[in-house]
Short mmCIF file of C-alpha atoms in Angstrom, two decimals:
data_model
loop_
_atom_site.label_atom_id
_atom_site.label_comp_id
_atom_site.label_asym_id
_atom_site.label_seq_id
_atom_site.Cartn_x
_atom_site.Cartn_y
_atom_site.Cartn_z
CA UNK A 1 22.71 21.92 -1.63
CA UNK A 2 19.68 22.50 -3.50
CA UNK A 3 20.04 22.39 -7.25
CA UNK A 4 18.59 25.44 -9.46
CA UNK A 5 16.05 23.33 -11.28
CA UNK A 6 14.84 21.41 -8.35
CA UNK A 7 12.65 23.93 -6.61
CA UNK A 8 9.20 23.83 -4.57
CA UNK A 9 6.03 26.00 -5.32
CA UNK A 10 6.12 25.31 -9.11
CA UNK A 11 2.24 25.65 -9.10
CA UNK A 12 -0.24 27.50 -7.41
CA UNK A 13 -2.39 26.18 -4.49
CA UNK A 14 -5.29 26.00 -6.70
CA UNK A 15 -3.66 24.02 -9.25
CA UNK A 16 -1.86 21.64 -6.45
CA UNK A 17 -5.33 21.26 -5.10
CA UNK A 18 -6.77 20.16 -8.38
CA UNK A 19 -3.93 17.95 -9.41
CA UNK A 20 -4.13 16.12 -6.01
CA UNK A 21 -7.84 15.77 -5.65
CA UNK A 22 -9.59 12.45 -5.40
CA UNK A 23 -8.31 10.59 -8.71
CA UNK A 24 -11.68 8.58 -8.84
CA UNK A 25 -14.79 10.40 -7.64
CA UNK A 26 -17.12 8.03 -5.82
CA UNK A 27 -20.57 6.77 -7.34
CA UNK A 28 -23.68 8.62 -6.20
CA UNK A 29 -26.07 6.28 -4.76
CA UNK A 30 -28.33 6.13 -7.82
CA UNK A 31 -25.09 4.88 -9.91
CA UNK A 32 -24.20 2.43 -7.04
CA UNK A 33 -27.99 1.05 -7.23
CA UNK A 34 -27.69 0.71 -11.03
CA UNK A 35 -24.16 -1.19 -10.94
CA UNK A 36 -25.14 -3.58 -8.25
CA UNK A 37 -28.09 -4.82 -10.15
CA UNK A 38 -25.90 -5.90 -12.83
CA UNK A 39 -24.38 -8.33 -10.41
CA UNK A 40 -25.54 -12.06 -10.91
CA UNK A 41 -25.07 -12.80 -7.09
CA UNK A 42 -23.42 -16.07 -7.85
CA UNK A 43 -23.37 -19.00 -5.55
CA UNK A 44 -20.01 -20.04 -4.64
CA UNK A 45 -18.75 -16.62 -6.48
CA UNK A 46 -15.21 -16.56 -8.20
CA UNK A 47 -14.70 -13.02 -6.87
CA UNK A 48 -14.99 -14.10 -3.30
CA UNK A 49 -11.91 -16.43 -3.78
CA UNK A 50 -10.08 -13.98 -5.55
CA UNK A 51 -10.40 -11.45 -2.61
CA UNK A 52 -7.39 -12.08 0.02
CA UNK A 53 -9.94 -11.10 2.63
CA UNK A 54 -12.70 -13.24 1.54
CA UNK A 55 -15.30 -10.55 1.52
CA UNK A 56 -18.78 -12.05 0.85
CA UNK A 57 -19.06 -9.96 -2.35
CA UNK A 58 -22.34 -10.91 -3.78
CA UNK A 59 -24.11 -10.51 -0.32
CA UNK A 60 -22.52 -6.66 0.19
CA UNK A 61 -23.48 -5.91 -3.55
CA UNK A 62 -27.17 -7.46 -2.82
CA UNK A 63 -27.58 -5.29 0.29
CA UNK A 64 -26.90 -2.04 -1.90
CA UNK A 65 -29.30 -3.18 -4.66
CA UNK A 66 -31.94 -3.50 -1.68
CA UNK A 67 -30.95 -0.18 -0.17
CA UNK A 68 -29.36 -2.11 3.04
CA UNK A 69 -26.38 0.27 3.13
CA UNK A 70 -25.65 -0.82 6.98
CA UNK A 71 -25.78 -4.52 6.09
CA UNK A 72 -23.70 -4.10 2.83
CA UNK A 73 -20.79 -2.09 4.88
CA UNK A 74 -21.00 -4.72 7.91
CA UNK A 75 -20.35 -7.51 5.50
CA UNK A 76 -17.16 -5.84 4.18
CA UNK A 77 -16.00 -4.49 7.25
CA UNK A 78 -16.37 -8.10 9.29
CA UNK A 79 -13.81 -9.30 6.82
CA UNK A 80 -11.70 -6.23 6.18
CA UNK A 81 -12.10 -3.52 8.65
CA UNK A 82 -9.86 -1.29 6.15
CA UNK A 83 -12.26 -1.91 3.44
CA UNK A 84 -12.52 1.80 2.31
CA UNK A 85 -8.56 2.17 1.65
CA UNK A 86 -8.68 -1.24 0.03
CA UNK A 87 -11.57 -0.26 -2.17
CA UNK A 88 -9.23 2.76 -3.17
CA UNK A 89 -5.69 1.37 -3.55
CA UNK A 90 -6.02 -2.29 -4.23
CA UNK A 91 -5.78 -3.55 -7.82
CA UNK A 92 -9.41 -4.98 -7.81
CA UNK A 93 -8.89 -4.98 -11.44
CA UNK A 94 -6.44 -8.10 -11.07
CA UNK A 95 -8.32 -9.64 -8.05
CA UNK A 96 -12.10 -9.60 -7.45
CA UNK A 97 -13.03 -7.96 -10.72
CA UNK A 98 -10.92 -10.06 -13.03
CA UNK A 99 -12.64 -13.15 -11.60
CA UNK A 100 -16.18 -11.66 -12.19
CA UNK A 101 -18.33 -13.77 -14.51
CA UNK A 102 -19.57 -10.76 -16.36
CA UNK A 103 -16.03 -10.69 -17.96
CA UNK A 104 -17.25 -13.85 -20.04
CA UNK A 105 -20.32 -11.93 -21.37
CA UNK A 106 -20.51 -10.27 -24.58
CA UNK A 107 -20.09 -6.78 -22.88
CA UNK A 108 -17.06 -8.06 -21.06
CA UNK A 109 -17.53 -5.47 -18.28
CA UNK A 110 -16.84 -6.80 -14.67
CA UNK A 111 -19.00 -5.47 -11.96
CA UNK A 112 -17.16 -2.46 -10.32
CA UNK A 113 -16.49 -4.30 -7.25
CA UNK A 114 -14.11 -1.46 -5.81
CA UNK A 115 -16.30 1.18 -6.54
CA UNK A 116 -19.24 -0.24 -4.77
CA UNK A 117 -17.26 -1.42 -1.71
CA UNK A 118 -16.09 2.47 -1.47
CA UNK A 119 -19.71 3.30 -1.71
CA UNK A 120 -20.83 1.02 1.27
CA UNK A 121 -17.78 1.99 3.61
CA UNK A 122 -17.96 5.57 2.96
CA UNK A 123 -21.57 5.20 3.89
CA UNK A 124 -20.86 3.47 6.99
CA UNK A 125 -18.39 6.01 8.04
CA UNK A 126 -20.60 8.88 7.46
CA UNK A 127 -23.68 7.51 8.85
CA UNK A 128 -23.20 4.66 10.91
CA UNK A 129 -20.12 4.92 13.07
CA UNK A 130 -18.30 1.92 14.26
CA UNK A 131 -20.31 -1.08 13.83
CA UNK A 132 -18.66 -3.56 16.04
CA UNK A 133 -18.74 -3.85 20.06
CA UNK A 134 -16.10 -4.99 22.27
CA UNK A 135 -16.55 -8.69 23.95
CA UNK A 136 -16.18 -8.89 27.78
CA UNK A 137 -12.94 -7.27 28.71
CA UNK A 138 -10.06 -10.25 29.30
CA UNK A 139 -7.54 -8.05 31.22
CA UNK A 140 -4.73 -9.18 28.77
CA UNK A 141 -2.89 -6.82 26.74
CA UNK A 142 -0.85 -7.14 23.10
CA UNK A 143 1.72 -4.88 21.95
CA UNK A 144 1.25 -4.58 18.08
CA UNK A 145 4.71 -3.10 16.39
CA UNK A 146 3.75 -1.18 13.18
CA UNK A 147 0.63 0.79 12.69
CA UNK A 148 0.17 -0.08 9.16
CA UNK A 149 -2.48 -2.19 7.55
CA UNK A 150 -1.45 -5.47 9.20
CA UNK A 151 -1.16 -3.80 12.64
CA UNK A 152 -4.21 -1.78 12.51
CA UNK A 153 -6.32 -4.86 11.47
CA UNK A 154 -4.82 -6.70 14.18
CA UNK A 155 -5.60 -4.28 16.82
CA UNK A 156 -8.91 -3.75 15.90
CA UNK A 157 -9.70 -7.68 16.01
CA UNK A 158 -7.99 -8.06 19.34
CA UNK A 159 -9.96 -5.46 20.68
CA UNK A 160 -13.20 -7.00 19.51
CA UNK A 161 -12.22 -9.79 21.42
CA UNK A 162 -11.99 -7.81 24.62
CA UNK A 163 -8.10 -7.44 24.92
CA UNK A 164 -6.40 -4.03 25.25
CA UNK A 165 -3.88 -3.22 22.52
CA UNK A 166 -0.97 -0.54 22.16
CA UNK A 167 0.10 0.16 18.83
CA UNK A 168 3.81 1.26 18.41
CA UNK A 169 5.13 3.00 15.40
CA UNK A 170 8.20 4.88 14.04
CA UNK A 171 5.93 7.61 12.79
CA UNK A 172 4.04 10.17 14.69
CA UNK A 173 0.79 9.01 12.91
CA UNK A 174 -0.72 5.67 12.16
CA UNK A 175 -1.53 4.24 9.11
CA UNK A 176 1.60 3.02 7.62
CA UNK A 177 1.64 2.79 3.80
CA UNK A 178 -2.02 4.03 3.76
CA UNK A 179 -0.90 7.35 5.46
CA UNK A 180 2.76 7.91 3.99
CA UNK A 181 3.35 5.14 1.18
CA UNK A 182 0.56 5.87 -1.53
CA UNK A 183 -0.01 8.51 -4.04
CA UNK A 184 -2.05 11.62 -2.28
CA UNK A 185 -4.69 11.44 -4.90
CA UNK A 186 -5.58 7.81 -3.98
CA UNK A 187 -6.30 8.43 -0.55
CA UNK A 188 -7.23 12.06 -0.79
CA UNK A 189 -8.95 14.48 1.72
CA UNK A 190 -7.33 13.05 4.86
CA UNK A 191 -8.97 9.64 4.10
CA UNK A 192 -6.31 7.48 6.01
CA UNK A 193 -6.76 9.28 9.17
CA UNK A 194 -10.28 9.33 9.11
CA UNK A 195 -10.71 5.47 8.41
CA UNK A 196 -8.00 5.30 11.40
CA UNK A 197 -10.32 7.25 13.57
CA UNK A 198 -13.22 5.18 12.59
CA UNK A 199 -11.41 2.17 13.59
CA UNK A 200 -10.18 3.32 16.75
CA UNK A 201 -13.98 3.91 17.92
CA UNK A 202 -13.97 0.63 19.03
CA UNK A 203 -11.95 1.20 21.99
CA UNK A 204 -9.21 -0.58 23.71
CA UNK A 205 -6.57 0.68 21.41
CA UNK A 206 -3.81 3.07 22.27
CA UNK A 207 -1.17 4.65 19.78
CA UNK A 208 2.42 5.43 20.73
CA UNK A 209 4.27 7.12 17.85
CA UNK A 210 8.23 7.75 17.60
CA UNK A 211 9.21 4.04 18.51
CA UNK A 212 11.65 2.29 16.39
CA UNK A 213 12.13 -1.37 16.67
CA UNK A 214 15.78 -2.08 18.03
CA UNK A 215 16.46 1.53 18.94
CA UNK A 216 14.06 2.65 21.75
CA UNK A 217 11.70 -0.37 21.51
CA UNK A 218 12.96 -4.02 22.05
CA UNK A 219 11.03 -7.28 21.60
CA UNK A 220 12.48 -8.54 24.85
CA UNK A 221 10.99 -5.79 26.83
CA UNK A 222 7.63 -6.09 25.22
CA UNK A 223 7.59 -9.98 25.98
CA UNK A 224 7.94 -9.19 29.52
CA UNK A 225 5.55 -6.26 29.61
CA UNK A 226 2.68 -7.90 27.21
CA UNK A 227 0.83 -11.21 26.98
CA UNK A 228 1.48 -11.23 23.12
CA UNK A 229 3.56 -9.32 20.75
CA UNK A 230 2.70 -8.90 16.96
CA UNK A 231 5.36 -7.65 14.76
CA UNK A 232 3.98 -5.68 11.45
CA UNK A 233 7.00 -3.68 10.62
CA UNK A 234 6.63 -3.73 7.05
CA UNK A 235 9.67 -3.22 4.59
CA UNK A 236 11.43 -0.14 5.76
CA UNK A 237 14.43 -0.56 3.84
CA UNK A 238 15.12 0.39 -0.01
CA UNK A 239 17.18 -1.41 -2.58
CA UNK A 240 20.03 0.86 -3.89
CA UNK A 241 21.19 1.06 -7.63
CA UNK A 242 24.81 0.17 -6.99
CA UNK A 243 25.95 2.56 -9.67
CA UNK A 244 28.28 5.55 -9.61
CA UNK A 245 26.99 8.97 -8.53
CA UNK A 246 23.99 7.38 -6.49
CA UNK A 247 24.59 9.52 -3.76
CA UNK A 248 24.96 12.90 -5.41
CA UNK A 249 22.37 16.00 -4.56
CA UNK A 250 19.15 15.41 -6.67
CA UNK A 251 19.05 11.73 -6.52
CA UNK A 252 16.52 10.07 -3.82
CA UNK A 253 14.58 7.22 -2.90
CA UNK A 254 10.92 7.43 -4.54
CA UNK A 255 9.38 6.26 -1.03
CA UNK A 256 10.95 9.14 0.73
CA UNK A 257 9.68 11.51 -2.14
CA UNK A 258 6.05 10.07 -1.78
CA UNK A 259 6.16 10.40 2.28
CA UNK A 260 7.16 14.16 1.87
CA UNK A 261 4.29 14.60 -0.28
CA UNK A 262 2.05 12.82 2.11
CA UNK A 263 3.43 14.63 5.12
CA UNK A 264 4.30 18.03 3.95
CA UNK A 265 2.57 21.08 2.33
CA UNK A 266 2.64 20.09 -1.26
CA UNK A 267 4.03 23.87 -2.38
CA UNK A 268 6.95 23.19 -0.10
CA UNK A 269 8.08 19.94 -1.50
CA UNK A 270 10.91 20.59 -4.23
CA UNK A 271 10.58 18.71 -7.59
CA UNK A 272 12.77 19.11 -10.75
CA UNK A 273 12.01 20.33 -13.88
CA UNK A 274 13.05 17.16 -15.50
CA UNK A 275 12.37 14.05 -13.29
CA UNK A 276 13.70 10.43 -14.25
CA UNK A 277 12.12 7.77 -12.03
CA UNK A 278 13.87 4.18 -12.22
CA UNK A 279 11.67 1.07 -11.37
CA UNK A 280 8.72 -0.85 -12.78
CA UNK A 281 6.12 -1.11 -9.84
CA UNK A 282 3.14 0.81 -8.47
CA UNK A 283 5.79 2.96 -6.27
CA UNK A 284 7.50 4.16 -9.45
CA UNK A 285 4.14 4.81 -10.92
CA UNK A 286 3.00 6.93 -7.95
CA UNK A 287 6.17 8.88 -7.56
CA UNK A 288 6.28 9.54 -11.58
CA UNK A 289 2.69 10.94 -11.77
CA UNK A 290 3.03 12.78 -8.53
CA UNK A 291 6.29 14.49 -9.84
CA UNK A 292 4.25 15.53 -12.95
CA UNK A 293 1.36 16.65 -10.97
CA UNK A 294 3.58 18.78 -8.77
CA UNK A 295 5.00 20.79 -11.80
CA UNK A 296 7.78 18.64 -13.24
CA UNK A 297 8.05 19.62 -17.21
CA UNK A 298 9.23 15.89 -18.17
CA UNK A 299 9.00 12.87 -16.25
CA UNK A 300 10.62 9.70 -17.81
CA UNK A 301 9.70 6.27 -15.83
CA UNK A 302 12.50 3.93 -17.16
CA UNK A 303 12.43 0.15 -16.64
CA UNK A 304 14.86 -2.58 -17.35
CA UNK A 305 12.61 -5.00 -19.00
CA UNK A 306 9.25 -5.05 -20.93
CA UNK A 307 5.78 -4.14 -19.95
CA UNK A 308 4.69 -7.71 -19.14
CA UNK A 309 7.37 -7.85 -16.41
CA UNK A 310 6.35 -4.68 -14.64
CA UNK A 311 4.83 -5.37 -11.29
CA UNK A 312 2.87 -2.14 -11.88
CA UNK A 313 -0.55 -3.28 -12.95
CA UNK A 314 -1.87 -2.74 -16.38
CA UNK A 315 -4.24 0.15 -14.90
CA UNK A 316 -1.26 1.66 -13.16
CA UNK A 317 0.79 2.00 -16.50
CA UNK A 318 -2.02 3.45 -18.33
CA UNK A 319 -2.53 5.88 -15.70
CA UNK A 320 1.06 6.94 -15.76
CA UNK A 321 0.81 7.51 -19.50
CA UNK A 322 -2.27 9.36 -19.48
CA UNK A 323 -0.63 11.76 -16.91
CA UNK A 324 2.04 12.82 -19.12
CA UNK A 325 4.81 10.53 -17.93
CA UNK A 326 6.85 8.94 -20.84
CA UNK A 327 7.63 5.13 -20.26
CA UNK A 328 10.76 3.73 -21.56
CA UNK A 329 11.56 0.06 -21.39
CA UNK A 330 14.52 -2.38 -21.85
CA UNK A 331 17.07 -0.13 -20.28
CA UNK A 332 19.30 -0.54 -17.22
CA UNK A 333 20.83 2.47 -15.30
CA UNK A 334 24.69 2.51 -15.83
CA UNK A 335 25.63 5.50 -13.88
CA UNK A 336 24.29 8.86 -12.53
CA UNK A 337 25.86 11.79 -14.90
CA UNK A 338 27.32 14.31 -12.83
CA UNK A 339 29.18 17.72 -13.94
CA UNK A 340 30.96 19.44 -11.15
CA UNK A 341 29.09 17.56 -8.41
CA UNK A 342 25.71 18.89 -10.13
CA UNK A 343 23.29 16.10 -11.54
CA UNK A 344 22.80 16.14 -15.18
CA UNK A 345 21.04 12.97 -15.93
CA UNK A 346 21.22 9.18 -16.03
CA UNK A 347 22.93 7.18 -18.47
CA UNK A 348 21.31 3.70 -19.46
CA UNK A 349 22.54 0.61 -21.36
CA UNK A 350 19.85 -0.91 -24.08
CA UNK A 351 18.67 -4.27 -23.24
CA UNK A 352 17.34 -7.01 -25.27
CA UNK A 353 15.77 -10.53 -24.24
CA UNK A 354 18.63 -13.30 -24.22
CA UNK A 355 18.26 -16.66 -25.42
CA UNK A 356 17.64 -17.94 -22.09
CA UNK A 357 14.92 -15.48 -21.56
CA UNK A 358 16.80 -13.12 -19.03
CA UNK A 359 17.55 -9.48 -20.15
CA UNK A 360 20.91 -8.84 -21.42
CA UNK A 361 22.40 -5.29 -21.53
CA UNK A 362 24.93 -3.90 -23.96
CA UNK A 363 27.39 -1.67 -21.94
CA UNK A 364 28.62 -0.29 -25.48
CA UNK A 365 25.03 0.89 -26.54
CA UNK A 366 24.15 3.46 -24.01
CA UNK A 367 22.19 6.85 -23.88
CA UNK A 368 21.55 9.64 -21.34
CA UNK A 369 18.27 10.88 -20.13
CA UNK A 370 18.74 14.36 -18.75
CA UNK A 371 17.38 14.89 -15.41
CA UNK A 372 17.86 17.33 -12.51
CA UNK A 373 15.86 14.94 -10.33
CA UNK A 374 16.05 11.11 -9.90
CA UNK A 375 13.87 9.04 -7.98
CA UNK A 376 14.81 5.32 -7.24
CA UNK A 377 11.89 3.00 -6.90
CA UNK A 378 13.73 -0.33 -7.52
CA UNK A 379 12.12 -2.40 -4.45
CA UNK A 380 12.08 -2.13 -0.89
CA UNK A 381 13.42 -4.61 1.72
CA UNK A 382 12.59 -5.85 5.33
CA UNK A 383 15.35 -4.79 7.73
CA UNK A 384 16.01 -7.83 9.76
CA UNK A 385 18.53 -6.43 12.29
CA UNK A 386 16.11 -5.78 15.27
CA UNK A 387 14.62 -9.17 15.05
CA UNK A 388 17.71 -11.11 14.38
CA UNK A 389 19.13 -9.59 17.77
CA UNK A 390 16.09 -11.70 19.25
CA UNK A 391 16.78 -15.03 17.53
CA UNK A 392 13.87 -14.64 15.48
CA UNK A 393 14.27 -16.83 12.45
CA UNK A 394 14.50 -14.95 9.02
CA UNK A 395 13.92 -16.80 5.81
CA UNK A 396 14.62 -15.43 2.34
CA UNK A 397 14.91 -12.04 3.96
CA UNK A 398 11.35 -12.14 5.95
CA UNK A 399 10.27 -13.10 9.32
CA UNK A 400 9.36 -16.98 9.09
CA UNK A 401 6.10 -17.74 10.51
CA UNK A 402 3.66 -20.96 10.62
CA UNK A 403 0.42 -20.92 9.28
CA UNK A 404 -0.79 -19.47 12.85
CA UNK A 405 1.60 -16.42 12.28
CA UNK A 406 3.57 -17.66 14.93
CA UNK A 407 7.51 -16.56 14.90
CA UNK A 408 10.23 -18.80 16.24
CA UNK A 409 9.88 -16.85 19.52
CA UNK A 410 7.26 -17.89 21.85
CA UNK A 411 4.34 -15.43 22.22
CA UNK A 412 5.63 -13.34 19.16
CA UNK A 413 3.55 -13.25 16.17
CA UNK A 414 4.18 -11.45 12.83
CA UNK A 415 2.30 -10.57 9.35
CA UNK A 416 1.95 -8.13 6.75
CA UNK A 417 4.93 -7.19 4.34
CA UNK A 418 7.55 -8.44 6.84
CA UNK A 419 6.45 -11.86 6.17
CA UNK A 420 6.38 -13.99 3.00
CA UNK A 421 3.48 -13.31 0.58
CA UNK A 422 2.11 -10.93 -1.49
CA UNK A 423 2.85 -7.21 -1.02
CA UNK A 424 -0.71 -6.05 -0.98
CA UNK A 425 -2.44 -3.90 1.45
CA UNK A 426 -5.48 -6.27 1.31
CA UNK A 427 -3.28 -9.20 2.30
CA UNK A 428 -1.58 -7.28 4.94
CA UNK A 429 -5.11 -6.79 6.36
CA UNK A 430 -5.61 -10.49 6.25
CA UNK A 431 -2.69 -11.28 7.90
CA UNK A 432 -3.42 -8.81 10.84
CA UNK A 433 -6.95 -10.24 11.08
CA UNK A 434 -6.07 -13.95 11.07
CA UNK A 435 -2.94 -13.35 13.39
CA UNK A 436 -5.24 -11.60 15.99
CA UNK A 437 -7.49 -14.77 15.71
CA UNK A 438 -4.41 -16.87 16.57
CA UNK A 439 -3.56 -14.55 19.26
CA UNK A 440 -6.84 -14.78 20.86
CA UNK A 441 -6.99 -18.50 20.86
CA UNK A 442 -3.34 -18.37 22.71
CA UNK A 443 -4.75 -15.91 25.41
CA UNK A 444 -7.77 -17.77 25.78
CA UNK A 445 -5.70 -20.98 26.46
CA UNK A 446 -7.03 -22.85 23.35
CA UNK A 447 -3.80 -23.18 21.20
CA UNK A 448 -0.34 -24.48 21.97
CA UNK A 449 1.59 -21.20 22.34
#
């Protein structure tokens, strides 16, 4: 049943096009050169240490300053083949840019490393094509399960080493979170697929969609058919609120809402008049801002603790507020308010910081936020069923791997969000790249597995 206040087509096509256009337009070449010339080109630069993929940031910036765009892009891409997407979606303000020594100067303005990285990688995609070539073909084949950032990075590096790779994914398109899980205005103009096309130009990589591990794809079969297997299956599960009314029409997971926006014509995606988003991470912010830009009149993002506890970065929080999202803190959902089967709102209990530093909520002090649509963004989970069937060890809800990304099952490796570590696109790219190097050593007979 579709609720009367949750409809599609609230805005015209022109309005939608403007609302979901590139949120941060690129630098012109002249602007990029001026920005690059601000860099001190530090020796042993702290920004490199802060980058999970260890891009030589001063080197690529110096290349921009000297108008060597091809050299700049290559420096980035040899460390991070998805450098274009990472430049757009990664929180550079709390990674490389936070460590920039310019922060200690009087003006306190770091080099715009993310914008410069985007400038260089965009130039390469537009002018230079694939900068890497395959080594001598080895005749070895590797199955990569999951075509998100970790799987794509792994596939590209393995192809560089001369191995053939088959990428399997449950979706019809490769890309993972870059294609289905981030706000459309962050990766506008079909950028995720254009970057994948660029990556695949190296050759030796094929993609098979519609394959879900544990259903129509099984690790035991992959192990017999391929020389190695890399699992990059991410976190497909979502946390439940665990409150009454959670399954009423109008309540949905924020990740599904974002995926609908990324995979469908935006004018066909329903949105409420009054939307409540529950959560405090970047997914919550992406869902809230996109609901507003889709035509919702009121959007409230409600989080159970304070600003300092939110996993959404300060930049993301400010982005939500400047886009008309009301942020409410220290409120925990108690129940979904329903009248005659129709969603009316969400009841929240007010919270405070207890003497032990943990939040405490007074169930006698509640308030209701009216809503005809509720988006749940309280965390995603790795679903272990398909790998536990194969006796792969799980620890703290994720696949346990060693320092070479090896699982407990010989010949099977894993990386990205399904393994312990940071849930960042750039960290997933690092895992895929480094796991590929470990697999290559194994296939070359230079490691123990």
